[in-house]
XYZ file of C-alpha atoms in Angstrom:
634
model
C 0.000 0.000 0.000
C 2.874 2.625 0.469
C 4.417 1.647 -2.339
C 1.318 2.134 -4.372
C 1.165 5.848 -2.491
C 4.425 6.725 -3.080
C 3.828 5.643 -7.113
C 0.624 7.573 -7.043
C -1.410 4.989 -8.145
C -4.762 5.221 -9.199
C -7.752 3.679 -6.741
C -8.252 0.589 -9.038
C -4.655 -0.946 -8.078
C -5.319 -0.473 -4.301
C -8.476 -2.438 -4.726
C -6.660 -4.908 -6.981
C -4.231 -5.547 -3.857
C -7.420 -6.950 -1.518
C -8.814 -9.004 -4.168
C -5.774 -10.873 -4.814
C -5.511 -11.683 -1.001
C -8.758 -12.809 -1.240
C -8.587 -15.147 -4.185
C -5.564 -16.425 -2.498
C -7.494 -17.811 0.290
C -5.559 -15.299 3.104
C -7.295 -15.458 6.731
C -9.615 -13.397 7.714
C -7.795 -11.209 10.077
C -5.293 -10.654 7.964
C -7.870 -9.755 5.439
C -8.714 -7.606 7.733
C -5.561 -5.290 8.460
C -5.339 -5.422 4.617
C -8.413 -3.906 4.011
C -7.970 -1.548 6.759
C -4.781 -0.774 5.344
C -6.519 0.155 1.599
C -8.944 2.364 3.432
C -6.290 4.417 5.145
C -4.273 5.041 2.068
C -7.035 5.653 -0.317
C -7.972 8.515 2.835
C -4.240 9.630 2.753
C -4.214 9.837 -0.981
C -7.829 12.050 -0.976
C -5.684 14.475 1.529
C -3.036 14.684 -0.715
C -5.312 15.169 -3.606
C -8.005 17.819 -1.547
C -4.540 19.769 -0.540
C -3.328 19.775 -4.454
C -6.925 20.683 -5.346
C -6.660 23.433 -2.511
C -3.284 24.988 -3.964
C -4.691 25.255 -7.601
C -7.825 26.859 -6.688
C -5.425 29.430 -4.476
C -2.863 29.414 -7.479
C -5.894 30.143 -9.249
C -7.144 32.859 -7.077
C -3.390 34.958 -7.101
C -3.603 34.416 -11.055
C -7.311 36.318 -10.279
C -6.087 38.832 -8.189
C -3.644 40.000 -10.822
C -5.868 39.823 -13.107
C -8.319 41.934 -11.772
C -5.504 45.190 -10.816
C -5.016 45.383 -14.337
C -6.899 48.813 -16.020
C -10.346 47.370 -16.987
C -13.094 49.729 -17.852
C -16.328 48.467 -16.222
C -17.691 46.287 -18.569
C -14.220 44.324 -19.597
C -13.717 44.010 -15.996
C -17.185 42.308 -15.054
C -16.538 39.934 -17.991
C -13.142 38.576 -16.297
C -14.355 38.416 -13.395
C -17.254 36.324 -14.639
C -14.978 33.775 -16.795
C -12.694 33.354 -13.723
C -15.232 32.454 -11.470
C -16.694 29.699 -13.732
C -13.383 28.408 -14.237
C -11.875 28.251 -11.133
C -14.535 25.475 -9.489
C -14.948 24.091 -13.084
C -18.943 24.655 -13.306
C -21.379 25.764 -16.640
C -22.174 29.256 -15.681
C -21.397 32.476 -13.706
C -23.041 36.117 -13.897
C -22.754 39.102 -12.112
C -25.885 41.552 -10.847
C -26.006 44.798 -9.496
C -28.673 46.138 -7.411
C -31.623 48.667 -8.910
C -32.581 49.692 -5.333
C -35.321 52.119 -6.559
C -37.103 49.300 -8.985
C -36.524 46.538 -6.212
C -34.433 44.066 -8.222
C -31.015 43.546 -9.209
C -30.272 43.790 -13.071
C -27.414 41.351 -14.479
C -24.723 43.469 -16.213
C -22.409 40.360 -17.321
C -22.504 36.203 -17.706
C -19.911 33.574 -19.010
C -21.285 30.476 -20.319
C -23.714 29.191 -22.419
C -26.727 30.966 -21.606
C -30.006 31.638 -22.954
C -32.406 33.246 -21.299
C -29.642 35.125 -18.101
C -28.834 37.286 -19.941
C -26.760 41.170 -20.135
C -29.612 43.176 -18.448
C -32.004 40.373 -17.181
C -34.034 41.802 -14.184
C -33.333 39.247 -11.080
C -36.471 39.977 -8.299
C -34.835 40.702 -4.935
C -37.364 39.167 -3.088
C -36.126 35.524 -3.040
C -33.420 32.972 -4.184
C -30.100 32.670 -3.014
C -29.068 36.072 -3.966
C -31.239 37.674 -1.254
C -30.094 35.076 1.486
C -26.522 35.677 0.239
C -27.398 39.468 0.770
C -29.202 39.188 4.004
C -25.865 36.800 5.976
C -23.788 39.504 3.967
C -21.797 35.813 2.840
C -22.044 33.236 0.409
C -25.139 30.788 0.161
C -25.596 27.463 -1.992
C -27.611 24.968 -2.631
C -27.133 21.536 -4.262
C -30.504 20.980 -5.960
C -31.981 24.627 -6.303
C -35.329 23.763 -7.409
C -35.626 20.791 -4.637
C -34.384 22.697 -1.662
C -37.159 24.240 0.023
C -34.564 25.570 2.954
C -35.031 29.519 1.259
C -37.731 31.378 0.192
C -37.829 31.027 -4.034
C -38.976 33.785 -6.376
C -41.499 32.487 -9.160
C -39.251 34.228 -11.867
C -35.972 32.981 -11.137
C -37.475 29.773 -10.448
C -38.826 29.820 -14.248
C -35.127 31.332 -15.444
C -33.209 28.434 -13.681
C -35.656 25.826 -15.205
C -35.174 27.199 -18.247
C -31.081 26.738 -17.760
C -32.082 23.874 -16.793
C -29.546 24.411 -13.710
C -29.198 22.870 -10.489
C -25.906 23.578 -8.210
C -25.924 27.786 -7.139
C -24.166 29.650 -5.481
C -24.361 33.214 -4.544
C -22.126 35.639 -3.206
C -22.098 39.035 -1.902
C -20.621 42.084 -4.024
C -19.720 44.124 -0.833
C -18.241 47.891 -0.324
C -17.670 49.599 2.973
C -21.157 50.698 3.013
C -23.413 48.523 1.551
C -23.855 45.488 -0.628
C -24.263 46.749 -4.167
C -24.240 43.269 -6.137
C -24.144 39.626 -6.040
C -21.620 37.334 -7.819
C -23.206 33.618 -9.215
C -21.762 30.349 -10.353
C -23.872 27.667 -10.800
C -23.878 23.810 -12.554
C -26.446 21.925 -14.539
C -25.546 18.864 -12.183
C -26.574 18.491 -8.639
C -23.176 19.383 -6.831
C -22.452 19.826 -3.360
C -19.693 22.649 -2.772
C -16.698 21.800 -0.089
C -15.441 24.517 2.582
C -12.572 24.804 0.091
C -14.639 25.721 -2.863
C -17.151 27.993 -0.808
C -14.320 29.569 1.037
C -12.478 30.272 -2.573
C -15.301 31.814 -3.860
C -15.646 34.166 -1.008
C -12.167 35.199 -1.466
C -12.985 36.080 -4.955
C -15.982 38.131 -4.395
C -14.234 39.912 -1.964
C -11.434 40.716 -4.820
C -13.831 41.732 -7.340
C -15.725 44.128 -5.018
C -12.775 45.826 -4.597
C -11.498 45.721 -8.497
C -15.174 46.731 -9.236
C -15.166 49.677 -6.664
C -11.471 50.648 -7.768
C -12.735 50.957 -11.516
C -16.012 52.676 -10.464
C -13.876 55.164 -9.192
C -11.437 55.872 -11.921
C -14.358 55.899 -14.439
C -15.835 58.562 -12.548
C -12.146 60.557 -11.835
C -11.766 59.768 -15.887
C -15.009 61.482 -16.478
C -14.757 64.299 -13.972
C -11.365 65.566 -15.603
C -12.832 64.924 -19.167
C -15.559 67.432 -18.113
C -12.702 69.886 -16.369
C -10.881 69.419 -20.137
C -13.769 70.215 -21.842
C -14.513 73.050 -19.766
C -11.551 74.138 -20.105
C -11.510 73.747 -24.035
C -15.617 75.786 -24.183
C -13.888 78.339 -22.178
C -10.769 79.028 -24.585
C -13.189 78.463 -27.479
C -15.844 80.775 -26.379
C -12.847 83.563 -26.230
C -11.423 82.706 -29.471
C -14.647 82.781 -30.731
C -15.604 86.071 -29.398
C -12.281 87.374 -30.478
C -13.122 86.120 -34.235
C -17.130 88.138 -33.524
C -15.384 91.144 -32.985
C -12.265 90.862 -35.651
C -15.587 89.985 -37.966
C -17.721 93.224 -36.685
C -14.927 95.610 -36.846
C -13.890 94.528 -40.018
C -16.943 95.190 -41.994
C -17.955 98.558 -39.971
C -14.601 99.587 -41.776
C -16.206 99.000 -45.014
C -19.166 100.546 -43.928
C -17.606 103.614 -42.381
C -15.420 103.889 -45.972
C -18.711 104.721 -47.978
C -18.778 100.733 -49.281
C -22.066 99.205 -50.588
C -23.942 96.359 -49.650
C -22.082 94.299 -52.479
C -18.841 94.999 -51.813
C -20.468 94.362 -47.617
C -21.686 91.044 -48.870
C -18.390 89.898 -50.631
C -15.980 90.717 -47.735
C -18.885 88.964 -45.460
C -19.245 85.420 -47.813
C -14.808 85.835 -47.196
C -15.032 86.095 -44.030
C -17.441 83.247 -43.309
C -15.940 81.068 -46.048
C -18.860 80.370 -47.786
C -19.052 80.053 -51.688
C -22.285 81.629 -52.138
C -23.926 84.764 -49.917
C -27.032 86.161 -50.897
C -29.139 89.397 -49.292
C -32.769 89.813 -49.903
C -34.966 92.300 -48.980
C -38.832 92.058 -47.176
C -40.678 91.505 -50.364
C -38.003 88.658 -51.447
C -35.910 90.846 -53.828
C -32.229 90.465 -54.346
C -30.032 92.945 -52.814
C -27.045 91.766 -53.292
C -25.606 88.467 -54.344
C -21.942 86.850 -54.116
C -21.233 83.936 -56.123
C -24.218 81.339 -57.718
C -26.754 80.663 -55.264
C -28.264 77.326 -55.629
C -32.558 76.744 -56.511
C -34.045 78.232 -53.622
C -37.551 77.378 -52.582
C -38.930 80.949 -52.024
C -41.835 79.923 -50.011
C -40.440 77.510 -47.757
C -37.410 80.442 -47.153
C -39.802 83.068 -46.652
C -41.489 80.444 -43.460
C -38.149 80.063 -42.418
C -36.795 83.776 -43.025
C -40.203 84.730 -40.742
C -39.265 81.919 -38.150
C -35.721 83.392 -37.238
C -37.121 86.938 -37.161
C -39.421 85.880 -34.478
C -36.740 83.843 -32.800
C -33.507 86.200 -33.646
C -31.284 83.418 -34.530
C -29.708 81.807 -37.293
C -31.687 79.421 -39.029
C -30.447 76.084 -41.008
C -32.981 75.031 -43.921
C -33.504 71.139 -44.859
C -31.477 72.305 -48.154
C -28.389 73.126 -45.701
C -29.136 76.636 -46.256
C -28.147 79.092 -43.178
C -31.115 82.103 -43.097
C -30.209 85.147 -40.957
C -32.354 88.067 -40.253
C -31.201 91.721 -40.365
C -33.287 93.160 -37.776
C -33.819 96.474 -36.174
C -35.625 96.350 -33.471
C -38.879 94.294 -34.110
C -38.449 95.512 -37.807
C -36.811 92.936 -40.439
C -35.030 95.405 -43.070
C -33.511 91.694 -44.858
C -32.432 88.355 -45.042
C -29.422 86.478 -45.236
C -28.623 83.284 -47.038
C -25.602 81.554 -46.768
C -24.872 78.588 -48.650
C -21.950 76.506 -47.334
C -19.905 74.188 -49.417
C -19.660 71.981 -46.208
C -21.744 72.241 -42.844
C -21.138 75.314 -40.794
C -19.738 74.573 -37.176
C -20.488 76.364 -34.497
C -18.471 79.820 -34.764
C -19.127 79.869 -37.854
C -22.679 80.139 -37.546
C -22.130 82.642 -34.907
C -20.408 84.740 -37.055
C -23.809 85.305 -38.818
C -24.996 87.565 -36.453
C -22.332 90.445 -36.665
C -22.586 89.999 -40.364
C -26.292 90.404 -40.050
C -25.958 93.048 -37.453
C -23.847 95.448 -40.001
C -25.950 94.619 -42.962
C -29.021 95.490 -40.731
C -27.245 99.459 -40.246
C -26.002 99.484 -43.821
C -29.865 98.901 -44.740
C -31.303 100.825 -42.331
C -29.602 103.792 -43.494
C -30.407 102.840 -47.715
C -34.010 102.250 -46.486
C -34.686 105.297 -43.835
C -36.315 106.973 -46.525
C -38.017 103.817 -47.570
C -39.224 103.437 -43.697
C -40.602 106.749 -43.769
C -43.045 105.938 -46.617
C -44.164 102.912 -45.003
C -45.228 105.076 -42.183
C -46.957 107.214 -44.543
C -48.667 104.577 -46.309
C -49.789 103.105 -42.951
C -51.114 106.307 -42.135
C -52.575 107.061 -45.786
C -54.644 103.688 -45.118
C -55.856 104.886 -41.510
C -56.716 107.608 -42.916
C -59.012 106.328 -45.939
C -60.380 103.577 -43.216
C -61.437 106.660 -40.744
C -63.298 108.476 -43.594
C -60.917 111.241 -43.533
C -62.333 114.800 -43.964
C -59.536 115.468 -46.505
C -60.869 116.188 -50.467
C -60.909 113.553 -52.297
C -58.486 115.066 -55.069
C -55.814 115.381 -52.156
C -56.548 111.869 -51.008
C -55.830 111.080 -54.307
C -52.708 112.907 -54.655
C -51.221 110.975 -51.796
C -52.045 107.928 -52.633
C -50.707 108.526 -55.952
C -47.506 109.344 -54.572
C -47.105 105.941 -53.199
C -47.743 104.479 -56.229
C -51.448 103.596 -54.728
C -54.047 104.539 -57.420
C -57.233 104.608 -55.799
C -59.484 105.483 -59.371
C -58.587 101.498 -59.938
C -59.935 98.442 -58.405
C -59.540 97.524 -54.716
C -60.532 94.717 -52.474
C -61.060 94.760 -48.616
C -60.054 92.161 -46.908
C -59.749 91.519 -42.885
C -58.374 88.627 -41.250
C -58.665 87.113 -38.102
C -55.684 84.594 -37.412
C -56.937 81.855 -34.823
C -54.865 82.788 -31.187
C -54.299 86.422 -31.823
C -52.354 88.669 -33.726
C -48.283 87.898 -33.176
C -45.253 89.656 -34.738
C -44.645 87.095 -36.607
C -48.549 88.229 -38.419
C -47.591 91.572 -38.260
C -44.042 91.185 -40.356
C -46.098 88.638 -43.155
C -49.048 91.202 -43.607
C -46.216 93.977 -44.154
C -44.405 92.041 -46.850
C -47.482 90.976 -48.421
C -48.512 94.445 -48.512
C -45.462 95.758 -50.442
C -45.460 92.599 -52.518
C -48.724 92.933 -53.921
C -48.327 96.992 -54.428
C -51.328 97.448 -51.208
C -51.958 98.828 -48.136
C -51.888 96.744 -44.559
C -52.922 98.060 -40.502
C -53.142 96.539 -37.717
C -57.096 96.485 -35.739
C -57.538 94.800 -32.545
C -56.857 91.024 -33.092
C -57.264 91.723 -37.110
C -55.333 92.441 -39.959
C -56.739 94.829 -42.558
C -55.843 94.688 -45.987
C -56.363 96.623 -49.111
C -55.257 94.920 -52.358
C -55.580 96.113 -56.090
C -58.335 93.334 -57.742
C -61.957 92.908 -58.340
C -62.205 89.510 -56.784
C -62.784 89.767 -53.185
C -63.256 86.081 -52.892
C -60.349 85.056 -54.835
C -57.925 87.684 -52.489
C -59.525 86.269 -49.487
C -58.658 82.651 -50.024
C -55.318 83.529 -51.346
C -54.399 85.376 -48.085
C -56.116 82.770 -46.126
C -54.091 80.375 -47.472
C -50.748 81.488 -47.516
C -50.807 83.144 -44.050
C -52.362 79.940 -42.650
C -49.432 78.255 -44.114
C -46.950 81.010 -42.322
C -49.039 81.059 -39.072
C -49.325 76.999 -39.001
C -52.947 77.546 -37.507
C -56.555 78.716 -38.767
C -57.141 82.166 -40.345
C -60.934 83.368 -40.824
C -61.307 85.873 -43.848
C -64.497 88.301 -45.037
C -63.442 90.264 -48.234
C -65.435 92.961 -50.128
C -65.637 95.089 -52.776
C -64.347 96.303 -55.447
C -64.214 99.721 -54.391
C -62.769 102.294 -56.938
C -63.177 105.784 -54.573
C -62.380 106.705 -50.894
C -66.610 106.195 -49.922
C -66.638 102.678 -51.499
C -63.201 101.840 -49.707
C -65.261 102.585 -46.232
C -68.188 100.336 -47.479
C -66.365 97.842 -48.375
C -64.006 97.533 -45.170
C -67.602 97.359 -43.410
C -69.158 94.950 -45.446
C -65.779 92.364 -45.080
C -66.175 92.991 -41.384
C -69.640 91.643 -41.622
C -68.671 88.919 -43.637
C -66.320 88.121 -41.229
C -68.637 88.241 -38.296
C -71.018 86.377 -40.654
C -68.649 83.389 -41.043
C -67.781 83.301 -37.376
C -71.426 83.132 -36.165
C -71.628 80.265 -38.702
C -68.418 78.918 -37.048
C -66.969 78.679 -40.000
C -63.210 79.409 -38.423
C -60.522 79.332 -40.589
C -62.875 79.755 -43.729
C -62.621 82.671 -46.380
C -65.630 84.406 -47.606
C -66.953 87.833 -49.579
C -70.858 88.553 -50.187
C -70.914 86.037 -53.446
C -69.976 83.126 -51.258
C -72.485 83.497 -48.679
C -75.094 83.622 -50.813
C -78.308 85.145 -49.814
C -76.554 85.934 -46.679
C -74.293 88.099 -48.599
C -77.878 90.339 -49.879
C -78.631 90.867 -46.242
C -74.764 91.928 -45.416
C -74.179 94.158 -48.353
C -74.794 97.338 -48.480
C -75.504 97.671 -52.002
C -76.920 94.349 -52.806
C -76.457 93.289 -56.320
C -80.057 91.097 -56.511
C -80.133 90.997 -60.456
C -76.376 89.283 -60.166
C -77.924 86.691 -57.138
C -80.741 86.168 -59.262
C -78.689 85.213 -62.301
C -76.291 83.001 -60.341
C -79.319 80.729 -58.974
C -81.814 80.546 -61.585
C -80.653 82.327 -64.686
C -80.249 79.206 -66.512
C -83.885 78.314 -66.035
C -85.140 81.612 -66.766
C -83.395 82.237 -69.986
C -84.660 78.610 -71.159
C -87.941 79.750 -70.514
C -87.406 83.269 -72.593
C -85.706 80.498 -75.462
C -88.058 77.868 -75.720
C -91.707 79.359 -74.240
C -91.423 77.188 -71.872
C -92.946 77.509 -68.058
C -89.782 75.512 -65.622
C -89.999 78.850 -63.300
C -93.476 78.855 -62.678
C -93.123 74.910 -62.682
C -90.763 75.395 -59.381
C -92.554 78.210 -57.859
C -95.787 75.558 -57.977
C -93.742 72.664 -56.957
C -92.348 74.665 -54.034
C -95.579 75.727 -52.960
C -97.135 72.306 -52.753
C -94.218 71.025 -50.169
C -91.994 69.413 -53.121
C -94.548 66.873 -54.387
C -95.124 66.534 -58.155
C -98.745 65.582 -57.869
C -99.781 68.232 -56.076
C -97.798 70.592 -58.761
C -99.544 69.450 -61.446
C -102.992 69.765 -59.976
C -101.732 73.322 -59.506
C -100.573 73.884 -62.908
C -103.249 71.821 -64.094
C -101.398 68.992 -66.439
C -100.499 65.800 -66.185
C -97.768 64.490 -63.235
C -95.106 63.048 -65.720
C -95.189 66.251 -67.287
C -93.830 67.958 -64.043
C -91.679 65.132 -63.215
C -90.163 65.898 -67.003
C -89.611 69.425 -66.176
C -88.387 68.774 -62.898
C -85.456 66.609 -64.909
C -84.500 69.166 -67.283
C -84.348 71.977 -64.120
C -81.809 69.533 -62.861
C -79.846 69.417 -65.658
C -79.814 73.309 -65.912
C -79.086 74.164 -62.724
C -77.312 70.975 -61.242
C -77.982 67.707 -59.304
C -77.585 69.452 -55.678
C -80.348 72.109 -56.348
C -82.695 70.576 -54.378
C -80.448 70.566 -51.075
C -82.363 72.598 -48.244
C -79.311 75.643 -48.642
C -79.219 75.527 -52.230
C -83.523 74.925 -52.064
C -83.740 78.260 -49.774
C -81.414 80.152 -52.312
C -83.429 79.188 -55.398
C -87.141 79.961 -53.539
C -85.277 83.271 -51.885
C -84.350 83.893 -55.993
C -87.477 83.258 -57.816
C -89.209 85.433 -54.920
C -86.842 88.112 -55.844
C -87.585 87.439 -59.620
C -91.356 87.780 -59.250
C -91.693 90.557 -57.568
C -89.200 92.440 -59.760
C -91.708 91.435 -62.713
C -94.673 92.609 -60.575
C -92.394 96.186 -60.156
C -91.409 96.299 -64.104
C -95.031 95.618 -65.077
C -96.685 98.953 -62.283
C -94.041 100.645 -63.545
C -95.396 100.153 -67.027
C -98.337 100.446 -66.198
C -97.621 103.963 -64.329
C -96.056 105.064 -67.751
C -98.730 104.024 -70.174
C -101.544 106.187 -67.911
C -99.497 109.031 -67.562
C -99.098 108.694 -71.564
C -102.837 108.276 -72.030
């Protein structure tokens, strides 16, 4: 038996030994001792092999230690520590959890070994397993059979997880700092396995070694990102001087140009060098180019003026989807222009900054081109009070100023007043000024309304196009009434009072956000106007079926005056009219192919009885009148 120790035999040969003796018939007490003696040195040969097992799992846990005081950022680090602990007692999985004290669980932020459903951010309940008892004796816990050992309260979820691994041996141990325990460290087996002091005691070394490499990292992460912050600090701090060093070399530079008598071009070329920007281009309110360095790519006009109006209101450089930089020259609340900068690559930062002082001394260049220009706005605005308040001024001297604006009141004009949903805002106010000069009219400002007087005939067509486009510009609702045409200073008055009303009209209606003038309210629009045109309303609802009648002798009017008066019924009709009922139902046909297939909709059915009342009693009028002549003759 020594001699088999001292060869480091394997357990086979010792048994060997006592089954020879026995074959060769040996005694029974000295079968015995022998047997005896094969216990005893298979029980000194276990030492030897626990103590070698003990010395590579501490071998092991140096090689760990090492490992672990190398620079790791948080994740690599978890990841080692992981792969080490699975190795070192040989099992099928580890994974590592921190605690989520405010959402009562503890979240897995690493795992080593095949694993399918523990997994990088699994949620682990807190409320049972081994990883709360672990917790709670602040040491490690195990179990042999996980599922089978009811020695620990179990959690329903990690019960269904570790089924699912189909796992049996765990053990948990506590992730511990000075102050708390922030996290538990698992290894676990899909055998049933019962862990020796050794093993258990080897594991709590290691946890106690990766707290401390895991607090240790925490730490220099956070150091790391403190100074990065300091640096970049640091580096916002030197670049916000440079940058306002570059503002003012920028500013100074073109006040020198401006100072030296220079014009906007030669203003816009020194600007488009300073910013380094291939194309520069300066337009004024009403979208006209001012001045233009270089080729300027297809702009979108409408979508520029939105934006050009959006960093007025804001005062700020705008970037369009087309990478175009917009910048407002502003004084005050007025915007005398707009700048477009096209890039050849994207702007940074200081670059983009270095709008505004270009903006700032185009602004004063145009301020002082345009102070005249200013001044006749003012006295256009005033001009337009002025014809709005019925002015006690001649009307040859109201003429006279108006024509010097370029406003010729013997022509055409519409009214129209707008109500945009929420209020009137600058950003209102600037549109309805550019419109204005755009369109060669006259704009003011009333209450929560803007007031508008635009060369045309169409009232309804003006309306809707200013409804429209300022909708678009406002991004809400905008409720029109639009008059006229006036052609004098008295009809101008009318007609701002007959939009209001058609305003008012539309909102009693609730008709918000709709535009309408007398022709598109209909009969409503004879009761608003002052001057109603009935002969024109007339025409518009039933002229088709009156000049059939005048063409073919026919009787359709007095066919729907009779089938009006009998409640809409055909038979009753022709009892009226006295013929027969397919002869109504015939007319009836052709009156809806002259005046449409929706005629007999209750509106358009009030408009067309309101219509052929009108039309009778003008005949009744014509024929006294005629009447009145022919005895005054006689």
């Amino acid at each position: 038996m020594l001699e088999l120790l001292a060869q480091e035999a394997p357990e086979s040969e010792f048994e060997q030994v006592v089954a020879r003796a026995r074959d060769s018939g040996a005694r029974t007490a000295a079968l015995d001792r022998l047997v005896r003696a094969k216990d005893l040195s298979l029980g000194i040969r276990a030492l030897f092999a626990r103590r070698q097992q003990r010395e590579a799992g501490l071998s092991a846990l140096v090689d760990t230690a090492r490992d672990l005081t190398l620079p790791y950022n948080l994740d690599a680090l978890l990841k080692v520590i992981t792969r080490r602990s699975r190795l070192l007692l040989g099992l099928d999985m580890s994974w590592v959890t921190f605690h989520d004290v405010e959402r009562r669980c503890s979240r897995v932020r690493a795992s080593d070994g095949h694993a399918s459903a523990i997994t990088v951010g699994f949620e682990v309940p807190m409320e049972g397993g081994v990883g709360r008892q672990a917790t709670q004796r602040s040491g490690p816990f195990w179990s042999a059979d996980y599922l089978r050992d009811d020695s620990f309260t179990h959690s329903p979820a990690i019960d269904d997880v570790v089924r699912a691994e189909g796992l049996h041996a765990i053990m948990a141990v506590p992730l511990q700092s000075e102050e708390s325990t922030f996290g538990v460290l698992y290894v676990a087996d899909r055998r049933i396995r019962h862990f020796a002091p050794d093993e258990i005691s080897l594991m709590s070394s290691l946890g106690d070694l990766a707290a401390v490499a895991i607090e240790k990292t925490r730490l220099l992460e956070r150091a790391r990102d403190e100074v990065a912050e300091l640096a970049q600090d640091t580096s916002r701090a030197k670049d916000s001087f440079a940058a306002a060093r570059r503002s003012g070399d920028v500013h100074n530079r073109l006040l020198d140009l401006l100072l030296e008598g220079r014009d906007l071009q030669a203003l816009a070329a020194e600007a488009a060098t300073l910013l380094a920007v291939p194309s520069l281009l300066v337009r004024d309110p009403a979208g006209r180019d001012l001045a233009a360095v270089g080729e300027p790519p297809e702009l979108d006009d409408s979508a520029l003026l939105t934006l050009a109006l959006d960093a007025h209101t804001e005062g700020r450089p705008m970037r369009s989807g087309d990478g175009v930089w917009v910048c407002p020259a502003t004084a005050g609340d007025e915007m005398l222009g707009t700048l477009f900068a096209t890039p050849s690559a994207p702007l940074d930062e200081d670059r983009v900054e270095l709008l505004r002082p270009v903006a700032r001394i185009t602004a004063l260049l145009l301020l002082m081109r345009r102070s005249a220009a200013v001044a006749e706005g003012q006295v256009r605005d005033l001009l337009f009070s002025d014809l709005l308040s019925g002015c006690e001024m001649p009307p040859d001297q109201l003429a006279e100023r108006a024509r010097r604006l370029a406003v010729d009141l013997d022509q055409p004009h519409v009214l129209v007043v707008a109500r945009p949903e929420g209020g009137i805002r600058g950003r209102a106010v600037v549109w309805a000024s550019s419109y204005a000069y755009r369109l060669s009219g006259l704009k003011a400002v009333d209450g929560d309304c803007l007031v508008m007087m635009l060369p045309g005939s169409d009232p309804g067509a003006a309306g809707e196009a200013l409804s429209a486009e300022l909708t678009s510009v406002l991004g809400r609702p905008v409720t029109v009434g639009s008059a006229g045409p006036a052609t004098d200073p008295a009809g101008i008055i009318a007609a701002h009072q007959e939009a209001r009303r058609c305003l008012e009209a539309v909102t009693a209606l609730g008709g918000t956000g709709v535009a309408a003038s007398p022709r598109e309210l209909g009969f409503l629009g004879l009761l608003l106007s002052d001057s109603p045109n009935t002969v024109g309303f007339i025409t518009a609802t039933i002229g088709p079926v009156l000049d059939y009648d005048s063409q073919q002798c026919t009787e359709l009017a007095r066919t729907l005056e009779a089938y009006f008066a009998s409640a809409s019924s055909p038979t009753r009709a022709a009892e009226t009219l006295h013929v027969h009922p397919n002869t109504v139902s015939r007319r009836l046909e052709r009156i809806t192919e002259l005046l449409g297939a929706g005629w007999q909709e209750p509106a358009r059915a009030l408009e067309v009885q309101l219509a052929l009342q009108l039309q009778r009693t003008r005949r009744a009028l014509v024929r006294r009148r005629s009447g009145q002549a022919d005895r005054a003759i006689g």
